[in-house]
mmCIF file of C-alpha atoms in Angstrom:
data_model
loop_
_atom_site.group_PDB
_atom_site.id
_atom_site.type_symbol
_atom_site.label_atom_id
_atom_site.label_comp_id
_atom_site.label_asym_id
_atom_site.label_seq_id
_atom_site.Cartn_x
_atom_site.Cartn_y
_atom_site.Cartn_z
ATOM 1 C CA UNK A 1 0.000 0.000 0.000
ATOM 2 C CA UNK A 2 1.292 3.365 -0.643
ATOM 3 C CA UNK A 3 0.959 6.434 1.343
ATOM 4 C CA UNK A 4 1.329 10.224 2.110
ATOM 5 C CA UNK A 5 1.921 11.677 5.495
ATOM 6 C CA UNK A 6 2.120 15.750 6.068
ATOM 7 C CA UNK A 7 2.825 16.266 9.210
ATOM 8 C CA UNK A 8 1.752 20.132 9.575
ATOM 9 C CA UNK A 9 -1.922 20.832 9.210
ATOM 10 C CA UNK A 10 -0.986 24.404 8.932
ATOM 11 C CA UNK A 11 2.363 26.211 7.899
ATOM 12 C CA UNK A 12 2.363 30.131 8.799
ATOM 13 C CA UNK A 13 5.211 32.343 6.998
ATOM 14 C CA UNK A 14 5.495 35.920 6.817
ATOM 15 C CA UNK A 15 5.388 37.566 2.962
ATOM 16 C CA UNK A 16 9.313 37.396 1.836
ATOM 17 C CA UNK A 17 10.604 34.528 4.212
ATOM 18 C CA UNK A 18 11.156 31.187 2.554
ATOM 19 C CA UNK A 19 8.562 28.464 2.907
ATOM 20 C CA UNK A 20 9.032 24.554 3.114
ATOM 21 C CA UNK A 21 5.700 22.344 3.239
ATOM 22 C CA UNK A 22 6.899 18.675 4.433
ATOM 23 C CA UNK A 23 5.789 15.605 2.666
ATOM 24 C CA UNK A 24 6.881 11.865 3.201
ATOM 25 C CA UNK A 25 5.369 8.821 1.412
ATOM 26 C CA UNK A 26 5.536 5.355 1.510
ATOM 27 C CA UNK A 27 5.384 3.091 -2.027
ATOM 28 C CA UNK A 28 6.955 0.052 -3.002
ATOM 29 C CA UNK A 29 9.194 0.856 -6.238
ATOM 30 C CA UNK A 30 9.997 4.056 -7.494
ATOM 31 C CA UNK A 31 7.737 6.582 -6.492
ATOM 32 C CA UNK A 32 6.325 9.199 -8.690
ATOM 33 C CA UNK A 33 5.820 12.354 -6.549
ATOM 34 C CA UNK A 34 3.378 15.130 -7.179
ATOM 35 C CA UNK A 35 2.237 18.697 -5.492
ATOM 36 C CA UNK A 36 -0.687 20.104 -6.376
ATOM 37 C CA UNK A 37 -2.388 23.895 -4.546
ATOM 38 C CA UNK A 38 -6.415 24.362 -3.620
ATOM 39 C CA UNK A 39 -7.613 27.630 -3.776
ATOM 40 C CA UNK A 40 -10.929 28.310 -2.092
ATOM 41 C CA UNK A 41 -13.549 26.063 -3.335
ATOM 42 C CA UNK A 42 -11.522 25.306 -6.223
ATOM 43 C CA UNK A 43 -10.142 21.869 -7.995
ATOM 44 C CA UNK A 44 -6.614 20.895 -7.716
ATOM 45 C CA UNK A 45 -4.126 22.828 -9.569
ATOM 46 C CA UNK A 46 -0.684 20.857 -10.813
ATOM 47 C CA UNK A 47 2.819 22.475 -9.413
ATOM 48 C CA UNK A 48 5.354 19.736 -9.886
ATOM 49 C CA UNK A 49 5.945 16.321 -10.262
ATOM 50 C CA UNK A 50 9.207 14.267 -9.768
ATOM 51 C CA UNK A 51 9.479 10.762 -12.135
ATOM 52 C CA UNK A 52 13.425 10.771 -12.433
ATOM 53 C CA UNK A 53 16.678 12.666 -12.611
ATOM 54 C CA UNK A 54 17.430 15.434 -10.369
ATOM 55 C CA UNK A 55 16.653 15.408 -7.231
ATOM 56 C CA UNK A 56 15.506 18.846 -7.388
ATOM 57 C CA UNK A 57 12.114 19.611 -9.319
ATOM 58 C CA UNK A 58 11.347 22.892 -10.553
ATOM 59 C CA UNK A 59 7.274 23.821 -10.754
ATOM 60 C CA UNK A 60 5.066 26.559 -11.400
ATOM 61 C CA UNK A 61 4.572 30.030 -9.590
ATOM 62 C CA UNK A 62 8.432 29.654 -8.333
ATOM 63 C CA UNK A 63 7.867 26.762 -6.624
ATOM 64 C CA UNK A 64 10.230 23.435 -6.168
ATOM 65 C CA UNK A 65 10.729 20.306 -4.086
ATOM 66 C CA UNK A 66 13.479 18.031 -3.369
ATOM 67 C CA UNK A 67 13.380 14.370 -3.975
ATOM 68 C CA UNK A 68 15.356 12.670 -0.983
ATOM 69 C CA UNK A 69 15.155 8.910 -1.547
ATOM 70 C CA UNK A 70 16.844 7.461 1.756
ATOM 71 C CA UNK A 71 14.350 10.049 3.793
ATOM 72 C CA UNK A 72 11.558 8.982 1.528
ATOM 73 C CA UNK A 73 10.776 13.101 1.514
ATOM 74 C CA UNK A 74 9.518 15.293 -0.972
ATOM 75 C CA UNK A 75 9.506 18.670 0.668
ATOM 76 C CA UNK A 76 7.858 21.694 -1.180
ATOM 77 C CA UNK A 77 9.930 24.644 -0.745
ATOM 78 C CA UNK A 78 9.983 28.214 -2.098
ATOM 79 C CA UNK A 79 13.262 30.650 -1.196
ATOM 80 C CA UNK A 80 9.889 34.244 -1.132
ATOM 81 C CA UNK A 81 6.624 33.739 -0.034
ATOM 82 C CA UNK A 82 4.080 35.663 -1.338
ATOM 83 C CA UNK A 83 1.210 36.568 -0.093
ATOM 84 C CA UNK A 84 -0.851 34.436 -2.843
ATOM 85 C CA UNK A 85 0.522 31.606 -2.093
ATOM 86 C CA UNK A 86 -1.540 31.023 0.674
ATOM 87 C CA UNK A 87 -3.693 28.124 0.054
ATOM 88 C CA UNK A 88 -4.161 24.317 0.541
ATOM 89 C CA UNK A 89 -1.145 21.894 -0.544
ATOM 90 C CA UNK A 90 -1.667 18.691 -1.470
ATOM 91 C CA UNK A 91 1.273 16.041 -2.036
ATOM 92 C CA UNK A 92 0.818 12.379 -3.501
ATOM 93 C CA UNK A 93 2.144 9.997 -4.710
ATOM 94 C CA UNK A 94 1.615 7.156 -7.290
ATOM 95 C CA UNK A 95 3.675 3.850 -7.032
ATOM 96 C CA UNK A 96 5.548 2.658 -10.126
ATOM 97 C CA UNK A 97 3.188 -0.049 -10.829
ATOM 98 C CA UNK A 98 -0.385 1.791 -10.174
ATOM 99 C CA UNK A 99 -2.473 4.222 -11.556
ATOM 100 C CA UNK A 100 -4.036 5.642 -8.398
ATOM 101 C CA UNK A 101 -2.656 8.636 -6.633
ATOM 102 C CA UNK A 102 -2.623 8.563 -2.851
ATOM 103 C CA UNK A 103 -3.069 12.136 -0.839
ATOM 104 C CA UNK A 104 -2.039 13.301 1.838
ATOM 105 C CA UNK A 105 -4.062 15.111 4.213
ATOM 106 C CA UNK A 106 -3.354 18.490 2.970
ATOM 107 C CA UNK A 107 -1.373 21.957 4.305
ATOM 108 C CA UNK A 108 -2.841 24.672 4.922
ATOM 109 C CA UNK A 109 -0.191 27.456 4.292
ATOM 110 C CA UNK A 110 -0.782 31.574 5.616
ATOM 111 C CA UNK A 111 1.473 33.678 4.702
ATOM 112 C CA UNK A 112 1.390 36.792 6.412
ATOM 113 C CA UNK A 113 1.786 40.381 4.744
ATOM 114 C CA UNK B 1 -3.410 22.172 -22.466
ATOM 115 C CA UNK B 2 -4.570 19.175 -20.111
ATOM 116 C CA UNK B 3 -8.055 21.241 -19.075
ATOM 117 C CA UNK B 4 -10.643 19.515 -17.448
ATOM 118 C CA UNK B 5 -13.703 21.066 -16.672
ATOM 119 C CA UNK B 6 -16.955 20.244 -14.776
ATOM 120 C CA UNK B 7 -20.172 21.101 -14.939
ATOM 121 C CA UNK B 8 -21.963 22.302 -12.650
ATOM 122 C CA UNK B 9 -19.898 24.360 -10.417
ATOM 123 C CA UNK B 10 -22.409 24.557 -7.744
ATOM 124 C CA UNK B 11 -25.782 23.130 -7.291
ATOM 125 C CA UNK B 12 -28.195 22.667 -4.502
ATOM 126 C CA UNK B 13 -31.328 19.852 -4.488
ATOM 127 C CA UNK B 14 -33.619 18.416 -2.371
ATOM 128 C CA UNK B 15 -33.588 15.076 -0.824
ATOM 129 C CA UNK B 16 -34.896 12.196 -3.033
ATOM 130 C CA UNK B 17 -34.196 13.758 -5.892
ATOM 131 C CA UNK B 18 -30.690 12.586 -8.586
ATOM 132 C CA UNK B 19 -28.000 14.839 -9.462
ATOM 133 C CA UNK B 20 -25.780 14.468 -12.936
ATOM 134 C CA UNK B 21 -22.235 16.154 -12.935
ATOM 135 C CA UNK B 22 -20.020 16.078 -15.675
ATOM 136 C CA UNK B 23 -16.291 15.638 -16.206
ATOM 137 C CA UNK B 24 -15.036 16.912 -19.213
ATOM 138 C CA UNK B 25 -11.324 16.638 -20.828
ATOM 139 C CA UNK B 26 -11.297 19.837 -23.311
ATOM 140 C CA UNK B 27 -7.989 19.609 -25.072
ATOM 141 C CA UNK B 28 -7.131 15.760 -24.640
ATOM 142 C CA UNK B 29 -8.412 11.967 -24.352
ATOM 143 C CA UNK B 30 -8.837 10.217 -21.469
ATOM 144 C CA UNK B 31 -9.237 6.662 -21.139
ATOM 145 C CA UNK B 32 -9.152 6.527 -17.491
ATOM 146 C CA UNK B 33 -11.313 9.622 -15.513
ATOM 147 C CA UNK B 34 -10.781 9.871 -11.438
ATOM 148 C CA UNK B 35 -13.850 11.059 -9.210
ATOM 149 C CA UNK B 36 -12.936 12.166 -5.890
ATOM 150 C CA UNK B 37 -14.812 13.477 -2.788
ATOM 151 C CA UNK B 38 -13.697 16.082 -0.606
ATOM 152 C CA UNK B 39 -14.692 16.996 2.807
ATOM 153 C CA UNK B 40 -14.103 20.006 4.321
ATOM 154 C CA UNK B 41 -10.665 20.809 5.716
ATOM 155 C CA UNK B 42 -9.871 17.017 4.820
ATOM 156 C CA UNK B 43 -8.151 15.179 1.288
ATOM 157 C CA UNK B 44 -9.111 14.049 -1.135
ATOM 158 C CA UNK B 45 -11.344 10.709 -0.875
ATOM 159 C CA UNK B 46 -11.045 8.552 -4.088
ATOM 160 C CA UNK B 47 -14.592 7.205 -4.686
ATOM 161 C CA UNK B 48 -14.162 5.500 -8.446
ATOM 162 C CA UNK B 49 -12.171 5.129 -11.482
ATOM 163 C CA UNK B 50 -13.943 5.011 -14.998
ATOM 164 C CA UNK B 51 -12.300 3.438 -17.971
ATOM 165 C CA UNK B 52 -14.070 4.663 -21.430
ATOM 166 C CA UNK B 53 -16.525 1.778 -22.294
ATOM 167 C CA UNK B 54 -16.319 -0.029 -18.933
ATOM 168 C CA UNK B 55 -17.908 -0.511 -15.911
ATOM 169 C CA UNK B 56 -15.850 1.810 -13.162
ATOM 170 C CA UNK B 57 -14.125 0.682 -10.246
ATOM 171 C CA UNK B 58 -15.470 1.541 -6.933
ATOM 172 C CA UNK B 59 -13.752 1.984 -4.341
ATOM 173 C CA UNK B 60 -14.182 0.322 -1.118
ATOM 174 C CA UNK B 61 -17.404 1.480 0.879
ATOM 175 C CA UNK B 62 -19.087 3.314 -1.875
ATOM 176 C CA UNK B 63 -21.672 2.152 -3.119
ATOM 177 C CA UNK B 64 -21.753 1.618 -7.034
ATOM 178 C CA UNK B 65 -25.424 1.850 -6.496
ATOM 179 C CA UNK B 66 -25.724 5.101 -5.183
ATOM 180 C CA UNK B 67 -23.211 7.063 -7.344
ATOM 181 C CA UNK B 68 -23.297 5.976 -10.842
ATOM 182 C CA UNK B 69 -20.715 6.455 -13.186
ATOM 183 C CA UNK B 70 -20.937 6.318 -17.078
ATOM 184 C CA UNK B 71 -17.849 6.632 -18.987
ATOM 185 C CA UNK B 72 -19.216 7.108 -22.251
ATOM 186 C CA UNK B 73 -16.714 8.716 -24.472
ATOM 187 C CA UNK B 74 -12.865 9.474 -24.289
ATOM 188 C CA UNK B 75 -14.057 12.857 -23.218
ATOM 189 C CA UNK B 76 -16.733 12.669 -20.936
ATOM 190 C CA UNK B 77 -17.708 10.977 -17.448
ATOM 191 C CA UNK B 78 -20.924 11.838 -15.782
ATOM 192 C CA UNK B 79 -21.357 11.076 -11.555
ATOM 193 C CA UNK B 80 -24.851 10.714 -10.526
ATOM 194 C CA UNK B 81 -25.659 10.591 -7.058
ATOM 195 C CA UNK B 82 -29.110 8.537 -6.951
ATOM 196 C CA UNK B 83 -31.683 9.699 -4.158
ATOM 197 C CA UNK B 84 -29.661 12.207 -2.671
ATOM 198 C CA UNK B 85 -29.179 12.768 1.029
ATOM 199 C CA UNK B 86 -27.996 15.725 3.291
ATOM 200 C CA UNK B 87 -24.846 13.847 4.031
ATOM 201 C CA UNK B 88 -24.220 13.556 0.396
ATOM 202 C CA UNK B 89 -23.836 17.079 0.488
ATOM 203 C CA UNK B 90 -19.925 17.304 -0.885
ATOM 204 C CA UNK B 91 -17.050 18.481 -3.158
ATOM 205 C CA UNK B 92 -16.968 16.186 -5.780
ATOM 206 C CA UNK B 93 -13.997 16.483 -7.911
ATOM 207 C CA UNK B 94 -12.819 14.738 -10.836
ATOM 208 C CA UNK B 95 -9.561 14.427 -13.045
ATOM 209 C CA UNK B 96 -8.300 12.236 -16.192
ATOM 210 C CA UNK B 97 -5.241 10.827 -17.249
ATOM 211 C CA UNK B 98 -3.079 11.502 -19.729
ATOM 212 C CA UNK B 99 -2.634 8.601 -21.437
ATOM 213 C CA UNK B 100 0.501 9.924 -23.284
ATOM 214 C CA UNK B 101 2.111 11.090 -20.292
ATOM 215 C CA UNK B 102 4.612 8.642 -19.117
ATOM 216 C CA UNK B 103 4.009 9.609 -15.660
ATOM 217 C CA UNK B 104 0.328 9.000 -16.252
ATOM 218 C CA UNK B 105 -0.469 12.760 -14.499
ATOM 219 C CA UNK B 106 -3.775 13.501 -13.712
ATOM 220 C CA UNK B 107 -5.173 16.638 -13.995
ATOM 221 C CA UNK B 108 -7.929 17.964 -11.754
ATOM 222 C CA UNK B 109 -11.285 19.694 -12.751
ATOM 223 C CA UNK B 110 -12.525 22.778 -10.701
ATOM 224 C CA UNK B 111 -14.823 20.720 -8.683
ATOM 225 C CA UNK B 112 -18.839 20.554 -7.505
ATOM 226 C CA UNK B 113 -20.329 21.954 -4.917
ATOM 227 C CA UNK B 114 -23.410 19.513 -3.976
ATOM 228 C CA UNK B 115 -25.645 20.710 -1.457
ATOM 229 C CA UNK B 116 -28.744 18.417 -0.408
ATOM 230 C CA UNK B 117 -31.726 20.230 1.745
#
């Protein structure tokens, strides 16, 4: 079974600091890694994904992670928050040899003007 | 590219009665559509997957019965939630794969807003 733990219901960052949204998982094989942002009753929008190569993904709206295999972490990081970027993160992850993505339970992130 | 859209956005009925949403891949063919349900302040709760021409795959404790999926075309999946019930009420969202994506990424409509009185 695979799964997706964030352990911080809610991440609070002031406008300009850098912000890091924590995500572990659990898959058997290779995991492909994924981030996706809520807005306000809105769908899920697609930031990044990790498959293979570097470790380091780059995403939309200035946004990356970093693939750490031996931690089995996928961190979403960005070096200036802005004030927009507050929202609900979502990270999953699919196992090499499914088609399902498993969630975890979501972030909220503030960040404060 | 990769747009999925939904329709409706919102909508509101009274018990009993059955509700239709759609889920529909603008720009690109799906074989495989997702529908999830969302609670508030929680994840994402994956309820089915619909192949194009075949029955979907529930997921464990939803019943098949209650929220029917059609997967009629490579572009379209409907949801209907059968006799609808307060806690029915929801976020339904869905998403399709791209088939040509070696990842296999899914990408997410906008999501429903079902309210049951």
């Amino acid at each position: 079974a695979q799964s997706v733990a964030q352990p911080e219901d809610q991440v609070n960052v002031a406008e300009g600091n850098p912000l890091t949204v924590k995500c572990t998982y659990s898959v058997s094989g290779n995991p492909y890694l994924f981030w996706y942002v809520q807005y306000p009753n809105r769908g899920l929008q697609f930031l990044l994904k990790y498959i293979t190569g570097d470790n380091l993904v780059k995403g939309s709206y200035g946004f990356e992670a970093e693939f750490n295999k031996s931690q089995t972490s996928f961190h979403l990081k960005k070096p200036s928050a802005l004030v927009s970027d507050s929202a609900l993160y979502f990270c999953a992850v699919r196992g090499a040899g499914s088609y399902q993505l498993t969630f975890g339970k979501g972030t909220k992130l503030s960040v404060i003007p | 590219g990769a747009v999925v859209s939904q329709h409706p956005s919102w909508v509101i009925c009274k018990s009993g009665t059955s509700v239709k949403i759609e889920c529909r891949s603008l720009d690109f063919q799906a074989t495989t559509m997702f529908w999830y349900r969302q609670f508030p302040k929680q994840s994402l709760m994956l309820m089915a997957t619909s192949n194009e021409g075949s029955k979907a795959t529930y997921e464990q404790g939803v019943e098949k019965d209650k929220f029917l999926i059609n997967h009629a075309s490579l572009t379209l999946s409907t949801l209907t939630v059968t006799s609808a019930h307060p806690e029915d009420s929801s976020f339904y969202i869905c998403s399709a794969r791209v088939n040509r994506s070696i990842s296999y990424e899914q990408y997410f409509g906008p999501g429903t807003r079902l309210t049951v009185t």
